[in-house]
mmCIF file of C-alpha atoms and ligand atoms in Angstrom:
data_model
loop_
_atom_site.group_PDB
_atom_site.id
_atom_site.type_symbol
_atom_site.label_atom_id
_atom_site.label_comp_id
_atom_site.label_asym_id
_atom_site.label_seq_id
_atom_site.Cartn_x
_atom_site.Cartn_y
_atom_site.Cartn_z
ATOM 1 C CA MET A 1 77.123 -153.840 -45.902
ATOM 2 C CA GLN A 2 77.483 -150.168 -46.117
ATOM 3 C CA LYS A 3 75.287 -148.190 -48.638
ATOM 4 C CA HIS A 4 76.237 -145.200 -48.493
ATOM 5 C CA SER A 5 79.827 -143.997 -48.486
ATOM 6 C CA THR A 6 81.119 -141.673 -46.136
ATOM 7 C CA LEU A 7 81.909 -137.849 -46.298
ATOM 8 C CA GLY A 8 85.382 -138.658 -46.239
ATOM 9 C CA GLU A 9 85.651 -141.464 -47.960
ATOM 10 C CA TYR A 10 83.470 -138.731 -50.755
ATOM 11 C CA ILE A 11 87.091 -136.643 -50.570
ATOM 12 C CA ILE A 12 89.094 -139.405 -50.539
ATOM 13 C CA ARG A 13 87.378 -140.491 -53.893
ATOM 14 C CA ASN A 14 87.305 -137.348 -55.541
ATOM 15 C CA GLN A 15 90.656 -135.796 -54.516
ATOM 16 C CA LYS A 16 91.833 -135.801 -57.812
ATOM 17 C CA GLN A 17 89.125 -133.106 -58.618
ATOM 18 C CA PHE A 18 90.686 -130.446 -56.403
ATOM 19 C CA LYS A 19 93.556 -130.146 -59.734
ATOM 20 C CA TYR A 20 95.259 -127.325 -57.548
ATOM 21 C CA SER A 21 94.913 -128.495 -54.409
ATOM 22 C CA SER A 22 97.338 -130.283 -52.447
ATOM 23 C CA GLY A 23 94.842 -131.889 -50.210
ATOM 24 C CA GLU A 24 94.739 -128.370 -48.512
ATOM 25 C CA LEU A 25 90.795 -128.294 -50.264
ATOM 26 C CA SER A 26 90.323 -131.380 -48.591
ATOM 27 C CA ARG A 27 91.129 -130.849 -45.225
ATOM 28 C CA LEU A 28 89.202 -127.838 -45.507
ATOM 29 C CA ILE A 29 85.683 -129.154 -46.147
ATOM 30 C CA ASN A 30 87.369 -131.761 -43.448
ATOM 31 C CA SER A 31 87.502 -128.726 -40.814
ATOM 32 C CA ILE A 32 84.101 -127.947 -41.713
ATOM 33 C CA ARG A 33 82.683 -131.513 -40.535
ATOM 34 C CA LEU A 34 83.421 -131.428 -37.322
ATOM 35 C CA ALA A 35 83.003 -127.737 -36.726
ATOM 36 C CA ALA A 36 79.492 -128.564 -38.372
ATOM 37 C CA LYS A 37 78.898 -131.944 -36.206
ATOM 38 C CA VAL A 38 80.529 -128.945 -32.824
ATOM 39 C CA VAL A 39 77.406 -126.424 -34.119
ATOM 40 C CA ASN A 40 74.848 -129.017 -34.575
ATOM 41 C CA HIS A 41 75.024 -130.788 -31.121
ATOM 42 C CA GLU A 42 75.152 -127.487 -29.193
ATOM 43 C CA VAL A 43 72.192 -125.820 -31.776
ATOM 44 C CA ASN A 44 69.971 -129.115 -30.174
ATOM 45 C CA LYS A 45 70.130 -128.442 -27.291
ATOM 46 C CA ALA A 46 69.326 -125.242 -27.749
ATOM 47 C CA GLY A 47 65.304 -126.133 -27.081
ATOM 48 C CA LEU A 48 66.885 -126.546 -22.891
ATOM 49 C CA VAL A 49 67.825 -122.893 -22.551
ATOM 50 C CA ASP A 50 65.349 -122.417 -19.989
ATOM 51 C CA ILE A 51 67.843 -124.770 -17.343
ATOM 52 C CA LEU A 52 70.727 -124.201 -19.547
ATOM 53 C CA GLY A 53 70.312 -120.620 -19.306
ATOM 54 C CA ASN A 54 70.262 -117.354 -22.204
ATOM 55 C CA ALA A 55 73.045 -116.103 -23.756
ATOM 56 C CA GLY A 56 74.108 -113.432 -21.552
ATOM 57 C CA ASP A 57 73.636 -115.588 -18.353
ATOM 58 C CA THR A 58 75.369 -118.724 -16.377
ATOM 59 C CA ASN A 59 74.290 -122.172 -17.497
ATOM 60 C CA ILE A 60 73.411 -124.661 -14.757
ATOM 61 C CA GLN A 61 77.343 -125.176 -14.795
ATOM 62 C CA GLY A 62 78.375 -122.211 -13.468
ATOM 63 C CA GLU A 63 79.148 -121.906 -17.895
ATOM 64 C CA ASP A 64 78.783 -118.008 -19.387
ATOM 65 C CA GLN A 65 76.159 -119.071 -21.920
ATOM 66 C CA GLN A 66 76.939 -117.397 -24.937
ATOM 67 C CA LYS A 67 74.354 -116.648 -28.544
ATOM 68 C CA LEU A 68 74.193 -119.441 -30.325
ATOM 69 C CA ASP A 69 75.780 -117.724 -33.520
ATOM 70 C CA VAL A 70 78.677 -115.859 -30.932
ATOM 71 C CA TYR A 71 79.017 -119.412 -30.445
ATOM 72 C CA ALA A 72 79.567 -121.048 -33.958
ATOM 73 C CA ASN A 73 81.967 -118.274 -35.184
ATOM 74 C CA ASP A 74 83.353 -119.238 -32.687
ATOM 75 C CA VAL A 75 83.735 -123.255 -33.138
ATOM 76 C CA PHE A 76 83.874 -122.642 -37.144
ATOM 77 C CA MET A 77 87.833 -119.946 -36.274
ATOM 78 C CA GLN A 78 88.891 -122.290 -33.897
ATOM 79 C CA THR A 79 88.525 -125.234 -35.725
ATOM 80 C CA LEU A 80 89.245 -123.666 -39.409
ATOM 81 C CA THR A 81 92.622 -121.218 -37.278
ATOM 82 C CA ASN A 82 93.755 -124.674 -35.388
ATOM 83 C CA ARG A 83 94.550 -126.853 -38.994
ATOM 84 C CA GLN A 84 96.613 -124.076 -40.398
ATOM 85 C CA ILE A 85 94.657 -124.846 -43.183
ATOM 86 C CA VAL A 86 93.532 -121.280 -44.488
ATOM 87 C CA CYS A 87 95.030 -118.284 -44.965
ATOM 88 C CA GLY A 88 92.389 -116.128 -43.586
ATOM 89 C CA ILE A 89 88.744 -115.629 -42.472
ATOM 90 C CA ALA A 90 86.162 -112.657 -42.572
ATOM 91 C CA SER A 91 82.356 -114.301 -40.899
ATOM 92 C CA GLU A 92 79.212 -112.021 -40.704
ATOM 93 C CA GLU A 93 79.589 -112.250 -37.115
ATOM 94 C CA GLU A 94 82.856 -109.708 -37.194
ATOM 95 C CA ASP A 95 83.346 -106.667 -38.045
ATOM 96 C CA ASP A 96 86.598 -106.676 -40.194
ATOM 97 C CA PHE A 97 88.312 -110.500 -41.829
ATOM 98 C CA VAL A 98 90.629 -111.795 -39.324
ATOM 99 C CA THR A 99 94.497 -113.026 -40.301
ATOM 100 C CA ILE A 100 95.190 -116.215 -39.856
ATOM 101 C CA SER A 101 99.186 -116.528 -39.162
ATOM 102 C CA GLY A 102 101.013 -119.785 -38.993
ATOM 103 C CA ASN A 103 103.384 -120.982 -36.685
ATOM 104 C CA ASN A 104 106.493 -118.708 -37.558
ATOM 105 C CA GLY A 105 104.189 -115.540 -38.605
ATOM 106 C CA ALA A 106 104.166 -115.710 -42.542
ATOM 107 C CA ASN A 107 101.316 -118.592 -43.427
ATOM 108 C CA SER A 108 101.682 -120.172 -46.677
ATOM 109 C CA ASN A 109 98.200 -122.183 -46.972
ATOM 110 C CA LYS A 110 96.499 -120.730 -50.008
ATOM 111 C CA TYR A 111 92.704 -120.248 -48.470
ATOM 112 C CA VAL A 112 90.466 -118.271 -47.561
ATOM 113 C CA VAL A 113 87.392 -118.189 -45.786
ATOM 114 C CA LEU A 114 84.122 -116.602 -45.172
ATOM 115 C CA ILE A 115 81.209 -117.687 -43.182
ATOM 116 C CA ASP A 116 77.461 -116.659 -41.945
ATOM 117 C CA PRO A 117 78.239 -119.026 -38.995
ATOM 118 C CA LEU A 118 74.549 -119.478 -37.930
ATOM 119 C CA ASP A 119 71.948 -118.477 -40.064
ATOM 120 C CA GLY A 120 68.172 -117.173 -39.577
ATOM 121 C CA SER A 121 69.654 -117.687 -35.298
ATOM 122 C CA SER A 122 66.709 -115.932 -34.501
ATOM 123 C CA ASN A 123 64.549 -118.922 -35.907
ATOM 124 C CA ILE A 124 66.432 -120.673 -33.260
ATOM 125 C CA ASP A 125 63.901 -119.981 -29.767
ATOM 126 C CA VAL A 126 60.626 -121.216 -32.350
ATOM 127 C CA ASN A 127 62.668 -124.480 -32.973
ATOM 128 C CA VAL A 128 62.706 -123.329 -36.837
ATOM 129 C CA SER A 129 66.103 -125.063 -38.239
ATOM 130 C CA VAL A 130 68.951 -123.004 -38.979
ATOM 131 C CA GLY A 131 72.318 -122.802 -40.752
ATOM 132 C CA THR A 132 75.531 -121.959 -41.774
ATOM 133 C CA ILE A 133 77.047 -120.590 -45.352
ATOM 134 C CA PHE A 134 80.989 -120.659 -46.058
ATOM 135 C CA SER A 135 82.498 -119.841 -49.222
ATOM 136 C CA VAL A 136 85.968 -120.628 -50.505
ATOM 137 C CA TYR A 137 88.646 -118.887 -52.312
ATOM 138 C CA ARG A 138 92.588 -119.628 -53.269
ATOM 139 C CA ARG A 139 94.195 -116.058 -51.853
ATOM 140 C CA ILE A 140 95.416 -113.479 -54.383
ATOM 141 C CA THR A 141 97.688 -111.955 -53.246
ATOM 142 C CA LYS A 142 101.657 -112.444 -52.668
ATOM 143 C CA ALA A 143 101.750 -116.564 -50.358
ATOM 144 C CA GLY A 144 103.664 -116.273 -47.082
ATOM 145 C CA THR A 145 101.488 -112.332 -46.865
ATOM 146 C CA PRO A 146 99.302 -111.416 -44.291
ATOM 147 C CA VAL A 147 95.950 -111.282 -46.443
ATOM 148 C CA GLN A 148 94.082 -108.246 -47.795
ATOM 149 C CA LEU A 149 90.797 -107.039 -47.705
ATOM 150 C CA GLU A 150 91.317 -108.082 -51.776
ATOM 151 C CA ASP A 151 91.303 -111.905 -51.326
ATOM 152 C CA PHE A 152 88.117 -111.496 -50.340
ATOM 153 C CA LEU A 153 87.021 -109.374 -51.764
ATOM 154 C CA GLN A 154 86.526 -111.039 -54.944
ATOM 155 C CA LYS A 155 83.980 -111.831 -57.612
ATOM 156 C CA GLY A 156 81.354 -115.053 -56.687
ATOM 157 C CA ASN A 157 83.040 -116.568 -60.351
ATOM 158 C CA LYS A 158 85.929 -117.382 -58.397
ATOM 159 C CA GLN A 159 85.082 -119.761 -55.473
ATOM 160 C CA VAL A 160 86.675 -123.072 -55.485
ATOM 161 C CA ALA A 161 83.701 -124.154 -53.160
ATOM 162 C CA ALA A 162 81.113 -123.286 -51.664
ATOM 163 C CA GLY A 163 78.123 -125.023 -49.280
ATOM 164 C CA TYR A 164 76.240 -125.081 -46.328
ATOM 165 C CA ILE A 165 74.659 -126.910 -42.892
ATOM 166 C CA VAL A 166 71.035 -126.628 -42.284
ATOM 167 C CA TYR A 167 70.066 -128.721 -38.777
ATOM 168 C CA GLY A 168 67.604 -129.276 -39.083
ATOM 169 C CA THR A 169 65.012 -132.430 -38.621
ATOM 170 C CA SER A 170 68.613 -133.911 -39.595
ATOM 171 C CA THR A 171 72.029 -132.365 -40.178
ATOM 172 C CA LEU A 172 72.810 -132.094 -43.402
ATOM 173 C CA LEU A 173 76.317 -130.800 -45.109
ATOM 174 C CA VAL A 174 75.933 -129.662 -48.790
ATOM 175 C CA TYR A 175 78.999 -128.220 -50.359
ATOM 176 C CA THR A 176 80.212 -127.766 -54.052
ATOM 177 C CA THR A 177 83.474 -127.198 -54.916
ATOM 178 C CA GLY A 178 82.406 -126.827 -58.838
ATOM 179 C CA HIS A 179 81.862 -130.265 -60.139
ATOM 180 C CA GLY A 180 77.822 -130.865 -58.959
ATOM 181 C CA VAL A 181 76.505 -130.145 -55.663
ATOM 182 C CA ASN A 182 76.463 -133.089 -52.965
ATOM 183 C CA GLY A 183 74.623 -133.021 -50.213
ATOM 184 C CA PHE A 184 75.620 -135.596 -46.777
ATOM 185 C CA THR A 185 73.493 -136.487 -44.142
ATOM 186 C CA LEU A 186 74.402 -137.035 -40.400
ATOM 187 C CA ASN A 187 74.618 -140.644 -38.763
ATOM 188 C CA PRO A 188 73.966 -138.509 -35.368
ATOM 189 C CA ALA A 189 74.702 -141.520 -33.479
ATOM 190 C CA ILE A 190 78.118 -142.355 -34.709
ATOM 191 C CA GLY A 191 79.089 -138.546 -35.769
ATOM 192 C CA THR A 192 79.393 -139.262 -39.511
ATOM 193 C CA PHE A 193 78.070 -137.634 -43.081
ATOM 194 C CA TYR A 194 76.570 -140.359 -45.107
ATOM 195 C CA LEU A 195 75.899 -139.124 -48.878
ATOM 196 C CA SER A 196 72.692 -139.375 -49.379
ATOM 197 C CA HIS A 197 71.705 -136.455 -51.928
ATOM 198 C CA PRO A 198 74.125 -137.551 -54.524
ATOM 199 C CA ASN A 199 74.027 -134.949 -57.296
ATOM 200 C CA MET A 200 71.148 -132.455 -56.186
ATOM 201 C CA LYS A 201 69.364 -130.663 -59.268
ATOM 202 C CA PHE A 202 67.240 -128.176 -58.941
ATOM 203 C CA PRO A 203 64.001 -129.293 -61.226
ATOM 204 C CA LYS A 204 63.933 -126.241 -64.213
ATOM 205 C CA ASN A 205 60.568 -126.127 -62.649
ATOM 206 C CA GLY A 206 58.623 -125.733 -59.390
ATOM 207 C CA THR A 207 55.461 -124.416 -58.609
ATOM 208 C CA ILE A 208 57.419 -122.776 -54.854
ATOM 209 C CA TYR A 209 57.846 -119.562 -54.180
ATOM 210 C CA SER A 210 59.524 -118.075 -50.894
ATOM 211 C CA ILE A 211 59.544 -114.520 -50.268
ATOM 212 C CA ASN A 212 58.445 -111.909 -47.480
ATOM 213 C CA GLU A 213 55.190 -111.358 -48.090
ATOM 214 C CA GLY A 214 55.036 -109.202 -45.516
ATOM 215 C CA ASN A 215 57.096 -106.541 -47.571
ATOM 216 C CA TYR A 216 55.026 -106.576 -50.540
ATOM 217 C CA ILE A 217 53.602 -102.798 -50.657
ATOM 218 C CA HIS A 218 57.276 -101.960 -50.377
ATOM 219 C CA PHE A 219 58.860 -103.897 -53.495
ATOM 220 C CA PRO A 220 59.549 -103.052 -57.436
ATOM 221 C CA GLN A 221 56.750 -102.840 -58.849
ATOM 222 C CA GLY A 222 58.493 -105.687 -60.789
ATOM 223 C CA VAL A 223 58.734 -108.053 -58.148
ATOM 224 C CA LYS A 224 54.850 -106.701 -56.738
ATOM 225 C CA ASP A 225 54.407 -108.179 -61.156
ATOM 226 C CA TYR A 226 56.465 -111.116 -60.487
ATOM 227 C CA LEU A 227 53.984 -112.681 -57.340
ATOM 228 C CA LYS A 228 50.541 -111.337 -59.026
ATOM 229 C CA PHE A 229 51.541 -114.031 -61.963
ATOM 230 C CA CYS A 230 52.921 -116.758 -58.741
ATOM 231 C CA GLN A 231 48.905 -116.269 -57.235
ATOM 232 C CA GLU A 232 46.548 -116.167 -60.716
ATOM 233 C CA GLU A 233 44.663 -118.693 -61.744
ATOM 234 C CA LYS A 234 46.981 -119.986 -64.912
ATOM 235 C CA GLU A 235 48.088 -123.053 -66.206
ATOM 236 C CA ASN A 236 49.952 -124.482 -63.085
ATOM 237 C CA ARG A 237 49.100 -121.592 -61.028
ATOM 238 C CA PRO A 238 48.698 -120.230 -58.313
ATOM 239 C CA TYR A 239 51.983 -121.787 -56.866
ATOM 240 C CA SER A 240 52.609 -122.523 -53.440
ATOM 241 C CA ALA A 241 53.643 -119.409 -50.454
ATOM 242 C CA ARG A 242 56.249 -120.789 -48.361
ATOM 243 C CA TYR A 243 58.452 -118.932 -46.545
ATOM 244 C CA ILE A 244 60.802 -119.749 -43.481
ATOM 245 C CA GLY A 245 62.559 -117.113 -42.758
ATOM 246 C CA SER A 246 65.767 -119.561 -42.212
ATOM 247 C CA LEU A 247 67.532 -118.676 -46.143
ATOM 248 C CA VAL A 248 68.901 -121.818 -46.175
ATOM 249 C CA SER A 249 65.717 -124.901 -45.498
ATOM 250 C CA ASP A 250 64.552 -122.065 -48.019
ATOM 251 C CA PHE A 251 66.573 -123.089 -50.701
ATOM 252 C CA HIS A 252 67.358 -126.678 -49.515
ATOM 253 C CA ARG A 253 64.062 -127.289 -50.347
ATOM 254 C CA ASN A 254 63.621 -125.106 -52.899
ATOM 255 C CA MET A 255 66.443 -127.540 -54.894
ATOM 256 C CA ILE A 256 64.494 -130.791 -53.910
ATOM 257 C CA LYS A 257 61.049 -129.752 -54.909
ATOM 258 C CA GLY A 258 61.618 -126.489 -57.082
ATOM 259 C CA GLY A 259 60.970 -123.399 -56.141
ATOM 260 C CA ILE A 260 62.003 -119.645 -56.464
ATOM 261 C CA TYR A 261 63.610 -117.897 -53.548
ATOM 262 C CA MET A 262 63.561 -113.884 -53.183
ATOM 263 C CA TYR A 263 65.376 -111.212 -51.241
ATOM 264 C CA PRO A 264 64.654 -108.297 -53.385
ATOM 265 C CA THR A 265 65.145 -104.106 -52.528
ATOM 266 C CA SER A 266 62.994 -102.700 -50.767
ATOM 267 C CA THR A 267 62.051 -99.238 -49.660
ATOM 268 C CA LYS A 268 63.113 -101.126 -46.533
ATOM 269 C CA ALA A 269 65.850 -102.125 -47.743
ATOM 270 C CA PRO A 270 67.699 -100.173 -50.876
ATOM 271 C CA LYS A 271 69.816 -102.918 -50.958
ATOM 272 C CA GLY A 272 68.256 -106.271 -49.630
ATOM 273 C CA LYS A 273 69.046 -107.849 -46.847
ATOM 274 C CA LEU A 274 71.585 -110.803 -47.355
ATOM 275 C CA ARG A 275 75.568 -110.545 -47.738
ATOM 276 C CA LEU A 276 76.963 -110.548 -51.269
ATOM 277 C CA LEU A 277 80.403 -112.438 -50.194
ATOM 278 C CA TYR A 278 79.053 -115.217 -47.194
ATOM 279 C CA GLU A 279 75.019 -115.757 -48.044
ATOM 280 C CA CYS A 280 74.411 -114.903 -51.662
ATOM 281 C CA ASN A 281 77.571 -115.586 -53.206
ATOM 282 C CA PRO A 282 78.832 -118.899 -51.751
ATOM 283 C CA ILE A 283 74.085 -119.846 -52.367
ATOM 284 C CA ALA A 284 74.659 -119.152 -56.122
ATOM 285 C CA PHE A 285 77.086 -121.000 -56.426
ATOM 286 C CA LEU A 286 75.485 -124.019 -55.457
ATOM 287 C CA THR A 287 72.322 -122.760 -57.737
ATOM 288 C CA GLU A 288 74.219 -122.855 -61.117
ATOM 289 C CA GLN A 289 76.000 -125.853 -59.920
ATOM 290 C CA ALA A 290 72.638 -127.208 -59.264
ATOM 291 C CA GLY A 291 72.027 -125.982 -62.723
ATOM 292 C CA GLY A 292 69.532 -123.245 -61.330
ATOM 293 C CA VAL A 293 69.783 -119.831 -62.278
ATOM 294 C CA ALA A 294 70.788 -117.305 -58.882
ATOM 295 C CA SER A 295 70.240 -113.319 -59.804
ATOM 296 C CA ASP A 296 69.870 -109.715 -58.402
ATOM 297 C CA GLY A 297 67.716 -109.013 -60.520
ATOM 298 C CA TYR A 298 69.063 -107.303 -63.184
ATOM 299 C CA ARG A 299 73.219 -109.274 -63.129
ATOM 300 C CA ARG A 300 73.850 -113.155 -62.565
ATOM 301 C CA ILE A 301 74.905 -112.721 -58.884
ATOM 302 C CA LEU A 302 78.530 -114.630 -59.383
ATOM 303 C CA ASP A 303 79.613 -111.647 -61.827
ATOM 304 C CA ILE A 304 79.003 -108.822 -59.238
ATOM 305 C CA LYS A 305 82.510 -106.886 -57.677
ATOM 306 C CA PRO A 306 82.658 -106.807 -54.255
ATOM 307 C CA LEU A 307 83.012 -103.071 -52.638
ATOM 308 C CA GLU A 308 83.040 -104.245 -48.745
ATOM 309 C CA LEU A 309 83.382 -106.211 -46.500
ATOM 310 C CA HIS A 310 79.873 -106.737 -45.579
ATOM 311 C CA GLN A 311 77.881 -105.423 -49.460
ATOM 312 C CA ARG A 312 74.391 -106.810 -49.135
ATOM 313 C CA VAL A 313 72.658 -107.183 -52.407
ATOM 314 C CA PRO A 314 69.197 -108.346 -53.463
ATOM 315 C CA ILE A 315 68.576 -112.071 -55.180
ATOM 316 C CA PHE A 316 66.115 -114.214 -57.547
ATOM 317 C CA CYS A 317 67.978 -118.227 -56.430
ATOM 318 C CA GLY A 318 66.323 -121.179 -58.200
ATOM 319 C CA SER A 319 64.243 -123.286 -60.845
ATOM 320 C CA LYS A 320 65.755 -121.479 -63.817
ATOM 321 C CA ASN A 321 62.441 -121.645 -65.377
ATOM 322 C CA MET A 322 60.525 -118.842 -62.468
ATOM 323 C CA VAL A 323 63.864 -117.114 -62.001
ATOM 324 C CA GLU A 324 64.326 -116.512 -65.779
ATOM 325 C CA LYS A 325 60.285 -115.202 -65.729
ATOM 326 C CA ALA A 326 60.767 -113.134 -62.076
ATOM 327 C CA ILE A 327 64.379 -111.545 -63.641
ATOM 328 C CA LYS A 328 61.995 -110.424 -67.538
ATOM 329 C CA PHE A 329 59.464 -108.739 -64.702
ATOM 330 C CA MET A 330 62.419 -106.932 -63.589
ATOM 331 C CA GLU A 331 63.232 -106.114 -66.503
ATOM 332 C CA LYS A 332 60.537 -104.349 -66.966
ATOM 333 C CA TYR A 333 61.717 -101.557 -65.288
ATOM 334 C CA PRO A 334 65.541 -100.226 -64.429
ATOM 335 C CA LYS A 335 67.064 -100.899 -61.638
ATOM 336 C CA ASP A 336 65.236 -98.786 -58.432
ATOM 337 C CA ALA A 337 68.905 -98.827 -56.835
ATOM 338 C CA GLU A 338 72.912 -99.322 -56.460
ATOM 339 C CA TYR A 339 74.588 -101.823 -55.075
HETATM 340 P P1 LIG B 401 62.758 -111.672 -43.488
HETATM 341 C C1 LIG B 401 67.650 -114.006 -40.908
HETATM 342 O O1 LIG B 401 67.981 -113.405 -40.275
HETATM 343 C C2 LIG B 401 67.653 -113.798 -43.195
HETATM 344 O O2 LIG B 401 69.102 -113.776 -43.024
HETATM 345 C C3 LIG B 401 67.745 -115.534 -43.747
HETATM 346 O O3 LIG B 401 67.932 -116.461 -43.280
HETATM 347 C C4 LIG B 401 66.072 -114.875 -44.299
HETATM 348 O O4 LIG B 401 65.399 -115.824 -45.474
HETATM 349 C C5 LIG B 401 65.987 -114.007 -44.482
HETATM 350 O O5 LIG B 401 67.078 -112.920 -43.578
HETATM 351 C C6 LIG B 401 64.978 -113.504 -43.208
HETATM 352 O O6 LIG B 401 64.765 -111.880 -43.722
HETATM 353 O O7 LIG B 401 63.581 -110.142 -42.912
HETATM 354 O O8 LIG B 401 61.443 -112.245 -43.484
HETATM 355 O O9 LIG B 401 62.055 -111.521 -42.049
#
């Protein structure tokens, strides 16, 4: 007797939650599920790169070996396009958004997807977990016309779905449609995702902080003050520093154990490093749906009005009490940059 429901059964059972959807959102999540399995298969072979050939080389079959992030981008773009589900896609791997035209040139589909196809891909060569991050909006321009930039530059509080796939010791698809956060683990033997993490919630408190402390001298004073708070011998401190250098992995661990992930501005990255549209907004939507807080240090990430496709913003996200404490340190000082 199967203990956990599969992703497919979960989507069917919760179809009524997608109140506006005529099944398109369900089909969209299903297409992401397929792409995740295809990318997972390739990422898991990455360890054989010397046999299969590096990016730009040809592998033993004489096929051109693609960089995995380019490969992942192609897989998600093709899967979303072939299934005629969305009308436009924006990707970290594409300079501009891509219009998906329907059979007759027009496209009556109502969703746009923004994606970071393989975040943390530099970790692949050292066998560290990587991830895919996606964000879904309803288009705001007229159905049947080509999508416009404004369809993609919507505030994060307009997202209809968001999620990530973490290609780690196991492969998980974690997503929300605004009704909580659920995680599904892939059984690679049969290629099925099973509901393994129902109704995920950030612990209100935590003892893990995730940040690249190598940038310490470049951080704003509020971040330096918060780090000293994390490290002093008081109450349940010092906290533990855990930083994998792969956003999805750090975020996923913190959501389960409790913690804060920070990528602040610095003199080296005056607007931060992470992209608002396909990293910070989906992560912020998931954070809030799991009872956490996601801020740029001064305001809610989901309320930021995007100005450009690949815009960067700073992010503090995770356990409510930890992020609120960090914000209190940040608010002692004026914002050090416009972003
Ligand atoms: P740094 C990976 O490149 C990434 O976008 C995130 O996944 C990760 O958390 C961060 O950048 C790491 O950046 O500057 O600390 O190496």
